[in-house]
Amino acid sequence: MTNTTPTSVGSMRFTQPGGAYEYTSSQLLQFFSMKFAGDFSHGQRMSIYGFVAVRDDVDQLRNYIFNRPREHAQEITPDSPDLLLIPPTRGISAPYDVIVEYSLKVKGNGGDDTDDEVFVDGCFMFREDSGCDTALRKVRLFGPVGPLDIHFVTMKWAVEATVEVKVKRAMPGYSLSMVAASTCGSEEEITLYDRSASCPVAMEPKGGSGLSSSVVAVAHAVVAVEVGCYLKLRFEIGRDEEAEAGRGLGRHARKSPHELLFTAQRHGSSKGAVVMGRMFKVAAKVTWSTMGLPFLLIFL
C-alpha cells in the first residue's frame, strides 16, 4: 500500500459486445453511506477531511469514495452525521480481497493542522464468501473521537452503471434539489447530487425566457447494479412559490419527487427524462458496462 497513486482505470470500458468473446457480469461492491455514530463533544459539530479509498484486483490502486483536503473539510452535526460519499472512478471489483484504506482527521481551530485530531486511520480487508447473490454489510471503525459506520453491499452478478444527469430547461424559480440512486437488494439510497451541499444547478434565464443550454448536475457517477434488476433515479425538483396573499410569509420552496427506472444490462445505454411542461426538464443517461471478464462463446 505504499503506492498512493489513484487508479487511472475509468468506467465504461466494455460498453459494446466483445466480438468473439462476451463479457459477463461479475461480483462488485457498492458503498451506500458513512455515518458518525458517536457523541458530539466538539461544540455539537466537527469538520472532517482526509480520504477513504478502495483497492481491488483491477490495478490495486486507490479508488476514492471520500476525498477532501483540509480547506474543504465537511462539517457534520448531530442532525447531519453522514459524510458525503463521492462516486468511485469505476466499479469496485470484488471477486477477491478488497482493501479499504482510510485516513480522516477533525479540523482544529488553527490555521494549520497542528491542533487537528485523528478521526479514524487504518485499513481493513474484506472478501465476500457468503454465497449470496446480494449481501448487505456494515463495518464499524473505531477512532479516538468515536465510531464511524460504513454501509455497503456486494452483488454477485453485477454491472457498472455510469449515470449522467443534465438540466435541459429551467424557468425562473425552478431548480434541481437532489438526485439519488437505489437498486435491488437495499432500501438505502446513494446520493449523486445534493444542492444543499454543492453549487446549485438552477439555470439563469436568457433574455427572460428561462431557456438555456444544458447544465450538468451529475457527470459520470458510477453505481453497481445487479443484472436484470432496476436502477431507480429519484429527482427532487424545487419550485419557489408565492405564499398566500396577505399573510406576509414571502416566498417558500416546494419540492416535488420524480422517478426514472432503468433495467440493468451488460452493455449499451438507456435514456430517460422528467418533463414538467415548458417549466423544467431534466434528462438522464445510463451507460452500462461490465468489468471485462470474458467467456468464450461456444457455437455448437
Short mmCIF file of C-alpha atoms in Angstrom, two decimals:
data_model
loop_
_atom_site.label_atom_id
_atom_site.label_comp_id
_atom_site.label_asym_id
_atom_site.label_seq_id
_atom_site.Cartn_x
_atom_site.Cartn_y
_atom_site.Cartn_z
CA MET A 1 0.00 0.00 0.00
CA THR A 2 2.99 2.29 -0.37
CA ASN A 3 1.78 3.33 -3.82
CA THR A 4 -0.69 6.18 -3.21
CA THR A 5 -1.39 6.80 -6.90
CA PRO A 6 -5.12 6.96 -7.70
CA THR A 7 -6.46 4.47 -10.19
CA SER A 8 -6.17 5.53 -13.81
CA VAL A 9 -8.71 2.94 -14.99
CA GLY A 10 -12.02 4.62 -15.72
CA SER A 11 -15.57 3.41 -16.22
CA MET A 12 -17.40 2.47 -19.44
CA ARG A 13 -14.56 0.29 -20.79
CA PHE A 14 -16.76 -2.54 -22.07
CA THR A 15 -19.95 -0.91 -23.30
CA GLN A 16 -20.13 -2.95 -26.53
CA PRO A 17 -20.34 -6.73 -27.13
CA GLY A 18 -16.94 -8.38 -27.11
CA GLY A 19 -16.96 -9.93 -30.58
CA ALA A 20 -15.58 -13.47 -30.25
CA TYR A 21 -15.96 -13.03 -26.50
CA GLU A 22 -18.95 -11.99 -24.45
CA TYR A 23 -18.30 -10.04 -21.27
CA THR A 24 -20.03 -11.37 -18.19
CA SER A 25 -21.33 -9.70 -15.08
CA SER A 26 -19.12 -10.10 -12.03
CA GLN A 27 -19.03 -9.51 -8.29
CA LEU A 28 -18.98 -5.79 -7.48
CA LEU A 29 -19.10 -3.76 -4.29
CA GLN A 30 -21.28 -0.69 -3.80
CA PHE A 31 -20.88 1.78 -0.91
CA PHE A 32 -24.03 3.48 0.39
CA SER A 33 -23.10 5.60 3.39
CA MET A 34 -20.57 6.59 6.04
CA LYS A 35 -22.04 7.91 9.28
CA PHE A 36 -20.52 9.08 12.56
CA ALA A 37 -22.18 7.01 15.30
CA GLY A 38 -20.60 8.62 18.37
CA ASP A 39 -21.32 11.60 20.62
CA PHE A 40 -20.58 15.14 19.53
CA SER A 41 -18.33 16.74 22.11
CA HIS A 42 -16.79 19.37 19.83
CA GLY A 43 -19.40 22.07 20.25
CA GLN A 44 -22.01 19.86 18.55
CA ARG A 45 -20.20 19.97 15.19
CA MET A 46 -17.00 18.70 13.61
CA SER A 47 -15.23 19.37 10.32
CA ILE A 48 -13.82 16.21 8.74
CA TYR A 49 -11.22 15.92 6.00
CA GLY A 50 -8.99 13.21 4.56
CA PHE A 51 -9.75 10.19 2.38
CA VAL A 52 -11.35 6.77 2.13
CA ALA A 53 -10.22 4.65 -0.83
CA VAL A 54 -10.69 1.10 -2.06
CA ARG A 55 -8.06 -1.15 -3.66
CA ASP A 56 -9.26 -4.08 -5.76
CA ASP A 57 -7.87 -6.64 -8.20
CA VAL A 58 -8.14 -4.36 -11.26
CA ASP A 59 -4.96 -2.41 -10.53
CA GLN A 60 -4.63 -2.36 -6.70
CA LEU A 61 -4.53 1.45 -6.73
CA ARG A 62 -6.70 3.87 -4.79
CA ASN A 63 -10.28 4.28 -5.96
CA TYR A 64 -11.61 7.12 -3.79
CA ILE A 65 -15.10 7.20 -2.27
CA PHE A 66 -14.30 10.18 0.01
CA ASN A 67 -11.53 12.68 -0.60
CA ARG A 68 -11.43 16.18 0.90
CA PRO A 69 -8.49 18.48 1.58
CA ARG A 70 -8.33 20.40 4.86
CA GLU A 71 -9.53 23.66 3.29
CA HIS A 72 -12.69 21.90 2.08
CA ALA A 73 -13.45 19.84 5.19
CA GLN A 74 -17.05 18.64 5.56
CA GLU A 75 -18.99 19.76 8.61
CA ILE A 76 -21.08 17.13 10.40
CA THR A 77 -23.59 17.71 13.21
CA PRO A 78 -25.92 15.55 15.35
CA ASP A 79 -28.71 16.28 12.84
CA SER A 80 -26.46 15.55 9.84
CA PRO A 81 -23.80 12.97 10.83
CA ASP A 82 -23.22 11.50 7.35
CA LEU A 83 -20.03 12.01 5.39
CA LEU A 84 -20.93 12.68 1.76
CA LEU A 85 -19.51 9.98 -0.49
CA ILE A 86 -18.20 10.65 -3.97
CA PRO A 87 -18.76 8.17 -6.80
CA PRO A 88 -15.78 5.86 -7.44
CA THR A 89 -13.83 6.38 -10.64
CA ARG A 90 -15.05 2.96 -11.84
CA GLY A 91 -16.83 -0.08 -10.49
CA ILE A 92 -15.21 -1.77 -7.49
CA SER A 93 -14.34 -5.36 -8.41
CA ALA A 94 -14.85 -7.79 -5.51
CA PRO A 95 -14.31 -11.45 -6.51
CA TYR A 96 -11.09 -11.38 -4.46
CA ASP A 97 -9.83 -9.48 -1.43
CA VAL A 98 -10.71 -5.80 -1.32
CA ILE A 99 -8.77 -3.38 0.89
CA VAL A 100 -10.49 -0.28 2.27
CA GLU A 101 -7.93 2.33 3.30
CA TYR A 102 -8.86 5.40 5.36
CA SER A 103 -7.23 8.42 6.98
CA LEU A 104 -9.64 11.03 8.34
CA LYS A 105 -8.99 13.94 10.70
CA VAL A 106 -11.01 16.50 12.66
CA LYS A 107 -10.07 20.02 11.63
CA GLY A 108 -8.93 22.19 14.53
CA ASN A 109 -9.40 25.92 15.00
CA GLY A 110 -5.87 26.87 13.98
CA GLY A 111 -4.64 27.96 10.61
CA ASP A 112 -2.66 24.75 10.13
CA ASP A 113 -3.05 21.09 11.12
CA THR A 114 -1.18 21.43 14.44
CA ASP A 115 -4.36 21.13 16.53
CA ASP A 116 -6.13 18.63 14.27
CA GLU A 117 -7.21 15.30 15.78
CA VAL A 118 -7.27 11.84 14.26
CA PHE A 119 -10.82 10.77 13.43
CA VAL A 120 -10.05 7.27 12.11
CA ASP A 121 -6.91 5.93 10.49
CA GLY A 122 -6.08 2.47 9.17
CA CYS A 123 -7.42 -0.13 6.75
CA PHE A 124 -9.42 -3.34 6.65
CA MET A 125 -9.58 -6.23 4.21
CA PHE A 126 -12.86 -7.66 3.01
CA ARG A 127 -13.85 -10.70 0.98
CA GLU A 128 -17.41 -11.84 0.40
CA ASP A 129 -17.76 -15.58 0.90
CA SER A 130 -21.40 -15.93 1.95
CA GLY A 131 -22.50 -17.28 -1.43
CA CYS A 132 -25.46 -14.88 -1.51
CA ASP A 133 -26.29 -13.04 -4.71
CA THR A 134 -26.64 -9.80 -2.73
CA ALA A 135 -25.21 -9.29 0.76
CA LEU A 136 -25.57 -6.15 2.89
CA ARG A 137 -22.64 -5.36 5.16
CA LYS A 138 -21.87 -2.85 7.91
CA VAL A 139 -18.38 -2.20 9.23
CA ARG A 140 -17.81 -0.08 12.35
CA LEU A 141 -14.48 1.72 12.55
CA PHE A 142 -13.31 2.92 15.96
CA GLY A 143 -11.24 6.05 16.41
CA PRO A 144 -10.28 8.41 19.26
CA VAL A 145 -13.34 10.60 18.68
CA GLY A 146 -15.91 7.82 18.24
CA PRO A 147 -17.15 5.13 15.82
CA LEU A 148 -17.78 5.53 12.10
CA ASP A 149 -20.25 3.16 10.40
CA ILE A 150 -19.75 2.21 6.76
CA HIS A 151 -22.61 0.53 4.87
CA PHE A 152 -22.04 -1.32 1.63
CA VAL A 153 -23.37 -4.22 -0.40
CA THR A 154 -21.75 -6.91 -2.53
CA MET A 155 -23.52 -8.06 -5.70
CA LYS A 156 -22.52 -11.37 -7.21
CA TRP A 157 -23.72 -10.75 -10.80
CA ALA A 158 -23.40 -7.03 -11.28
CA VAL A 159 -22.52 -4.46 -13.92
CA GLU A 160 -21.32 -0.90 -13.88
CA ALA A 161 -23.88 1.87 -14.45
CA THR A 162 -22.39 5.26 -15.30
CA VAL A 163 -25.01 7.95 -14.68
CA GLU A 164 -25.11 11.37 -16.29
CA VAL A 165 -27.81 13.92 -15.44
CA LYS A 166 -28.34 17.23 -17.24
CA VAL A 167 -30.80 20.02 -16.58
CA LYS A 168 -32.05 20.84 -20.07
CA ARG A 169 -34.56 23.57 -19.25
CA ALA A 170 -35.49 25.59 -16.16
CA MET A 171 -37.80 28.56 -15.87
CA PRO A 172 -37.13 31.09 -13.08
CA GLY A 173 -37.98 29.62 -9.68
CA TYR A 174 -37.33 26.01 -10.74
CA SER A 175 -34.21 24.09 -9.73
CA LEU A 176 -32.89 20.58 -9.21
CA SER A 177 -32.55 19.91 -5.47
CA MET A 178 -31.36 16.30 -5.34
CA VAL A 179 -30.56 13.22 -7.38
CA ALA A 180 -30.38 9.86 -5.59
CA ALA A 181 -29.99 6.29 -6.85
CA SER A 182 -31.23 2.98 -5.47
CA THR A 183 -31.32 -0.58 -6.72
CA CYS A 184 -32.42 -4.11 -5.88
CA GLY A 185 -31.22 -5.58 -2.60
CA SER A 186 -31.17 -2.43 -0.49
CA GLU A 187 -33.55 0.32 0.55
CA GLU A 188 -30.66 2.74 1.08
CA GLU A 189 -30.12 5.47 -1.45
CA ILE A 190 -26.87 6.67 -2.95
CA THR A 191 -26.78 10.45 -3.14
CA LEU A 192 -25.47 11.55 -6.54
CA TYR A 193 -26.27 15.24 -6.22
CA ASP A 194 -27.38 17.40 -3.29
CA ARG A 195 -27.96 21.08 -3.98
CA SER A 196 -27.54 21.99 -0.30
CA ALA A 197 -24.03 20.51 -0.29
CA SER A 198 -22.72 21.83 -3.60
CA CYS A 199 -23.14 24.57 -6.15
CA PRO A 200 -26.77 24.99 -7.21
CA VAL A 201 -27.75 23.80 -10.67
CA ALA A 202 -30.56 26.32 -11.10
CA MET A 203 -30.32 27.83 -14.57
CA GLU A 204 -30.46 31.53 -15.20
CA PRO A 205 -32.82 32.62 -17.96
CA LYS A 206 -31.61 34.05 -21.25
CA GLY A 207 -33.39 37.22 -22.15
CA GLY A 208 -36.12 36.39 -19.65
CA SER A 209 -37.20 33.23 -21.47
CA GLY A 210 -35.89 30.85 -18.82
CA LEU A 211 -34.37 28.65 -21.52
CA SER A 212 -30.65 27.94 -21.78
CA SER A 213 -28.20 25.25 -22.75
CA SER A 214 -27.71 22.09 -20.68
CA VAL A 215 -26.13 22.22 -17.24
CA VAL A 216 -24.53 19.04 -15.94
CA ALA A 217 -25.74 18.10 -12.46
CA VAL A 218 -24.22 14.60 -12.34
CA ALA A 219 -21.24 13.67 -14.51
CA HIS A 220 -20.11 10.05 -14.71
CA ALA A 221 -21.38 8.81 -11.36
CA VAL A 222 -20.70 5.06 -11.15
CA VAL A 223 -23.21 2.74 -9.45
CA ALA A 224 -23.12 -1.08 -9.26
CA VAL A 225 -26.37 -2.80 -10.30
CA GLU A 226 -27.30 -6.49 -10.37
CA VAL A 227 -28.02 -7.68 -13.93
CA GLY A 228 -31.78 -7.79 -14.57
CA CYS A 229 -32.52 -5.56 -11.58
CA TYR A 230 -33.62 -1.95 -11.76
CA LEU A 231 -31.69 1.23 -11.22
CA LYS A 232 -34.03 3.89 -9.84
CA LEU A 233 -33.09 7.54 -10.08
CA ARG A 234 -35.06 9.83 -7.79
CA PHE A 235 -35.16 13.55 -8.51
CA GLU A 236 -36.32 16.31 -6.20
CA ILE A 237 -37.28 19.40 -8.18
CA GLY A 238 -37.65 22.62 -6.21
CA ARG A 239 -40.12 25.36 -7.04
CA ASP A 240 -40.30 28.75 -5.34
CA GLU A 241 -43.86 29.83 -4.80
CA GLU A 242 -45.54 32.95 -3.51
CA ALA A 243 -47.14 32.40 -0.11
CA GLU A 244 -50.80 33.06 0.36
CA ALA A 245 -51.64 36.68 -0.28
CA GLY A 246 -51.98 38.90 2.75
CA ARG A 247 -50.26 36.55 5.20
CA GLY A 248 -46.86 38.18 4.89
CA LEU A 249 -44.96 34.91 4.55
CA GLY A 250 -43.00 35.91 1.46
CA ARG A 251 -41.75 33.11 -0.77
CA HIS A 252 -41.35 29.47 0.13
CA ALA A 253 -39.94 26.44 -1.69
CA ARG A 254 -41.85 23.29 -2.55
CA LYS A 255 -40.09 20.09 -3.65
CA SER A 256 -41.74 17.54 -5.91
CA PRO A 257 -40.35 13.99 -6.27
CA HIS A 258 -39.97 12.27 -9.64
CA GLU A 259 -38.51 8.88 -10.59
CA LEU A 260 -36.95 7.14 -13.57
CA LEU A 261 -36.44 3.35 -13.73
CA PHE A 262 -33.84 1.56 -15.84
CA THR A 263 -33.25 -2.19 -16.15
CA ALA A 264 -29.60 -3.23 -15.89
CA GLN A 265 -27.96 -4.82 -18.92
CA ARG A 266 -24.42 -5.88 -19.77
CA HIS A 267 -23.71 -3.22 -22.36
CA GLY A 268 -25.31 -0.35 -24.24
CA SER A 269 -27.08 2.67 -22.78
CA SER A 270 -30.51 3.81 -21.57
CA LYS A 271 -32.09 7.26 -21.55
CA GLY A 272 -34.98 8.95 -19.81
CA ALA A 273 -36.29 12.40 -18.90
CA VAL A 274 -38.55 14.17 -16.43
CA VAL A 275 -40.52 16.92 -18.15
CA MET A 276 -42.72 19.48 -16.39
CA GLY A 277 -44.23 21.13 -19.47
CA ARG A 278 -42.16 24.11 -20.57
CA MET A 279 -41.15 24.88 -17.00
CA PHE A 280 -38.48 22.28 -16.32
CA LYS A 281 -36.74 19.34 -17.97
CA VAL A 282 -34.02 17.06 -16.62
CA ALA A 283 -32.53 14.24 -18.71
CA ALA A 284 -30.62 11.15 -17.58
CA LYS A 285 -28.38 8.78 -19.48
CA VAL A 286 -27.11 5.48 -18.06
CA THR A 287 -24.22 3.72 -19.81
CA TRP A 288 -23.89 0.02 -18.98
CA SER A 289 -20.57 -1.83 -18.85
CA THR A 290 -19.09 -4.97 -17.37
CA MET A 291 -15.66 -5.08 -15.75
CA GLY A 292 -14.30 -7.01 -18.75
CA LEU A 293 -14.41 -10.60 -17.52
CA PRO A 294 -14.81 -12.64 -20.74
CA PHE A 295 -16.04 -16.11 -21.52
CA LEU A 296 -15.64 -17.69 -24.97
CA LEU A 297 -18.85 -18.08 -26.91
CA ILE A 298 -19.06 -21.72 -27.97
CA PHE A 299 -21.18 -22.43 -31.02
CA LEU A 300 -22.46 -25.99 -31.30
#
